[in-house]
Amino acid sequence: QVLLVESGGGLVQAGGSLTLSCATSGFIFSLYTMAWHRQTPGKQRELVAAMTSSSGTTYADAVKGRFIISRDNAKKMVYLQMNSLKPEDTSVYYCNAKHKITTTQFWGRGTQVTVSS
């Protein structure tokens, strides 16, 4: 059974920091690009950050320089360190796994991040 379970969301003041974690199981972690996406009501889900199995990274322009994605292949975990948070970062954040060849995808259920002004 494939599981992706996010944690670490919550309420934080603007300028603050949060670190999201995603615990995974049920698939070969090293074959997947891991990513964080976010979605707010009425908007499309958008890519925040991604990291390949060889540690290549991609960031949305809106978070470059503020967010850092990392992964621990031994623990099958992926993290998103979020710094200098802004109210516009308020969203539900989803952990995503995408096979690097077949593009099969798995999703977590999401964790709410709320940034107050």
JSON list of C-alpha atoms in Angstrom, two decimals, residues 2-4 26-27 31-37 45-47 49-50 94-108:
[
{"chain": "A", "resi": 2, "resn": "VAL", "atom": "CA", "xyz": [1.38, 3.36, -1.04]},
{"chain": "A", "resi": 3, "resn": "LEU", "atom": "CA", "xyz": [1.31, 6.01, 1.66]},
{"chain": "A", "resi": 4, "resn": "LEU", "atom": "CA", "xyz": [2.44, 9.62, 1.68]},
{"chain": "A", "resi": 26, "resn": "GLY", "atom": "CA", "xyz": [4.93, 1.29, -0.36]},
{"chain": "A", "resi": 27, "resn": "PHE", "atom": "CA", "xyz": [7.03, 2.27, -3.36]},
{"chain": "A", "resi": 31, "resn": "LEU", "atom": "CA", "xyz": [12.94, 5.84, -8.43]},
{"chain": "A", "resi": 32, "resn": "TYR", "atom": "CA", "xyz": [10.70, 8.81, -7.79]},
{"chain": "A", "resi": 33, "resn": "THR", "atom": "CA", "xyz": [11.01, 12.53, -8.07]},
{"chain": "A", "resi": 34, "resn": "MET", "atom": "CA", "xyz": [9.56, 13.96, -4.88]},
{"chain": "A", "resi": 35, "resn": "ALA", "atom": "CA", "xyz": [7.74, 17.25, -4.84]},
{"chain": "A", "resi": 36, "resn": "TRP", "atom": "CA", "xyz": [5.59, 19.61, -2.87]},
{"chain": "A", "resi": 37, "resn": "HIS", "atom": "CA", "xyz": [2.56, 21.21, -4.46]},
{"chain": "A", "resi": 45, "resn": "ARG", "atom": "CA", "xyz": [-2.77, 23.04, -7.70]},
{"chain": "A", "resi": 46, "resn": "GLU", "atom": "CA", "xyz": [0.72, 24.38, -8.34]},
{"chain": "A", "resi": 47, "resn": "LEU", "atom": "CA", "xyz": [4.21, 23.02, -8.04]},
{"chain": "A", "resi": 49, "resn": "ALA", "atom": "CA", "xyz": [9.40, 22.54, -5.28]},
{"chain": "A", "resi": 50, "resn": "ALA", "atom": "CA", "xyz": [10.69, 19.23, -6.60]},
{"chain": "A", "resi": 94, "resn": "TYR", "atom": "CA", "xyz": [0.62, 18.23, -0.80]},
{"chain": "A", "resi": 95, "resn": "CYS", "atom": "CA", "xyz": [3.44, 15.74, -1.01]},
{"chain": "A", "resi": 96, "resn": "ASN", "atom": "CA", "xyz": [3.85, 14.13, -4.43]},
{"chain": "A", "resi": 97, "resn": "ALA", "atom": "CA", "xyz": [5.86, 11.23, -5.81]},
{"chain": "A", "resi": 98, "resn": "LYS", "atom": "CA", "xyz": [6.35, 10.87, -9.56]},
{"chain": "A", "resi": 99, "resn": "HIS", "atom": "CA", "xyz": [8.16, 7.93, -11.16]},
{"chain": "A", "resi": 100, "resn": "LYS", "atom": "CA", "xyz": [11.06, 9.23, -13.16]},
{"chain": "A", "resi": 101, "resn": "ILE", "atom": "CA", "xyz": [10.29, 6.97, -16.16]},
{"chain": "A", "resi": 102, "resn": "THR", "atom": "CA", "xyz": [6.63, 5.92, -16.13]},
{"chain": "A", "resi": 103, "resn": "THR", "atom": "CA", "xyz": [5.37, 9.20, -14.56]},
{"chain": "A", "resi": 104, "resn": "THR", "atom": "CA", "xyz": [3.07, 7.24, -12.25]},
{"chain": "A", "resi": 105, "resn": "GLN", "atom": "CA", "xyz": [2.12, 9.61, -9.45]},
{"chain": "A", "resi": 106, "resn": "PHE", "atom": "CA", "xyz": [1.08, 9.32, -5.83]},
{"chain": "A", "resi": 107, "resn": "TRP", "atom": "CA", "xyz": [-0.29, 12.04, -3.57]},
{"chain": "A", "resi": 108, "resn": "GLY", "atom": "CA", "xyz": [-0.61, 12.67, 0.11]}
]
